[in-house]
């Protein structure tokens, strides 16, 4: 989490997680639900909108824009690195 997004997660920028086993492969959609339930500490409306991240949150998967990877439908692989960067700034 960068660009201020980490403030919603007790200021912790890096989380290494092991996701629980489930019958279907994990995708970003399910990862976001898991993050909201397990990591997000405050003001979920600043991180999520519906089942996705809110506008202004850049998502990178292994340093590539998630729009190139299938966004919410991207199937997570072992050792993937997912980065959430807030591009919103107060004034």
Short mmCIF file of C-alpha atoms in Angstrom, two decimals:
data_model
loop_
_atom_site.label_atom_id
_atom_site.label_comp_id
_atom_site.label_asym_id
_atom_site.label_seq_id
_atom_site.Cartn_x
_atom_site.Cartn_y
_atom_site.Cartn_z
CA UNK A 1 0.00 0.00 0.00
CA UNK A 2 1.46 3.37 -1.03
CA UNK A 3 0.50 6.97 -1.68
CA UNK A 4 -1.46 7.24 1.55
CA UNK A 5 -3.45 4.01 1.12
CA UNK A 6 -1.33 2.49 3.89
CA UNK A 7 -2.98 4.86 6.39
CA UNK A 8 -6.16 2.80 6.06
CA UNK A 9 -4.17 -0.27 7.12
CA UNK A 10 -2.63 1.03 10.38
CA UNK A 11 0.23 2.59 8.41
CA UNK A 12 1.58 -0.81 7.36
CA UNK A 13 2.84 -0.61 3.79
CA UNK A 14 3.71 -4.26 3.17
CA UNK A 15 1.67 -7.33 4.03
CA UNK A 16 2.77 -10.84 3.18
CA UNK A 17 -0.31 -13.01 3.28
CA UNK A 18 -1.17 -16.64 2.83
CA UNK A 19 -4.72 -16.92 1.56
CA UNK A 20 -6.91 -19.75 2.82
CA UNK A 21 -7.53 -22.70 0.54
CA UNK A 22 -10.73 -22.63 -1.45
CA UNK A 23 -12.15 -24.80 -4.25
CA UNK A 24 -11.68 -22.16 -6.97
CA UNK A 25 -8.49 -20.18 -7.63
CA UNK A 26 -8.24 -16.79 -5.92
CA UNK A 27 -8.85 -13.79 -8.14
CA UNK A 28 -8.46 -10.08 -7.41
CA UNK A 29 -12.21 -9.75 -6.74
CA UNK A 30 -11.99 -12.29 -3.89
CA UNK A 31 -8.68 -10.84 -2.70
CA UNK A 32 -10.31 -7.41 -2.28
CA UNK A 33 -13.10 -8.95 -0.20
CA UNK A 34 -10.48 -10.72 1.94
CA UNK A 35 -8.46 -7.51 2.34
CA UNK A 36 -11.56 -5.61 3.43
CA UNK A 37 -12.44 -8.25 6.03
CA UNK A 38 -8.93 -8.97 7.31
CA UNK A 39 -6.59 -6.02 6.75
CA UNK A 40 -8.56 -2.81 6.29
CA UNK A 41 -8.71 -0.96 9.60
CA UNK A 42 -10.68 2.20 8.86
CA UNK A 43 -12.73 4.14 6.30
CA UNK A 44 -13.41 1.37 3.78
CA UNK A 45 -15.11 3.93 1.52
CA UNK A 46 -11.69 5.44 0.82
CA UNK A 47 -10.36 2.13 -0.48
CA UNK A 48 -13.32 0.30 -2.00
CA UNK A 49 -16.35 1.16 -4.08
CA UNK A 50 -18.72 -1.76 -4.56
CA UNK A 51 -16.61 -4.86 -5.14
CA UNK A 52 -13.65 -2.99 -6.64
CA UNK A 53 -11.17 -0.36 -5.55
CA UNK A 54 -12.47 3.18 -5.74
CA UNK A 55 -11.35 5.49 -8.54
CA UNK A 56 -7.98 6.97 -7.71
CA UNK A 57 -6.46 3.71 -6.46
CA UNK A 58 -3.90 2.37 -8.92
CA UNK A 59 -3.51 -1.41 -8.79
CA UNK A 60 -0.33 -3.09 -9.98
CA UNK A 61 0.12 -6.85 -10.29
CA UNK A 62 3.79 -7.81 -10.48
CA UNK A 63 4.51 -4.20 -11.45
CA UNK A 64 2.02 -4.18 -14.36
CA UNK A 65 -1.23 -2.21 -14.46
CA UNK A 66 -4.09 -4.52 -13.52
CA UNK A 67 -6.05 -3.27 -16.55
CA UNK A 68 -3.60 -5.27 -18.68
CA UNK A 69 -4.06 -8.36 -16.50
CA UNK A 70 -7.87 -8.66 -16.45
CA UNK A 71 -8.60 -6.46 -13.43
CA UNK A 72 -10.98 -8.20 -10.98
CA UNK A 73 -10.87 -11.48 -12.91
CA UNK A 74 -7.07 -11.92 -12.73
CA UNK A 75 -6.29 -15.32 -11.18
CA UNK A 76 -3.65 -14.98 -8.49
CA UNK A 77 -0.51 -17.05 -8.76
CA UNK A 78 1.83 -18.07 -5.94
CA UNK A 79 4.23 -15.23 -5.08
CA UNK A 80 2.27 -12.54 -6.99
CA UNK A 81 2.89 -9.02 -5.75
CA UNK A 82 -0.16 -6.77 -5.71
CA UNK A 83 0.39 -3.07 -5.03
CA UNK A 84 -2.31 -0.51 -4.27
CA UNK A 85 -1.28 3.13 -4.74
CA UNK A 86 -3.57 6.02 -3.86
CA UNK A 87 -3.34 8.81 -6.42
CA UNK A 88 -5.74 10.98 -4.42
CA UNK A 89 -4.27 13.82 -2.38
CA UNK A 90 -5.88 16.37 -0.14
CA UNK A 91 -5.36 20.05 -0.72
#
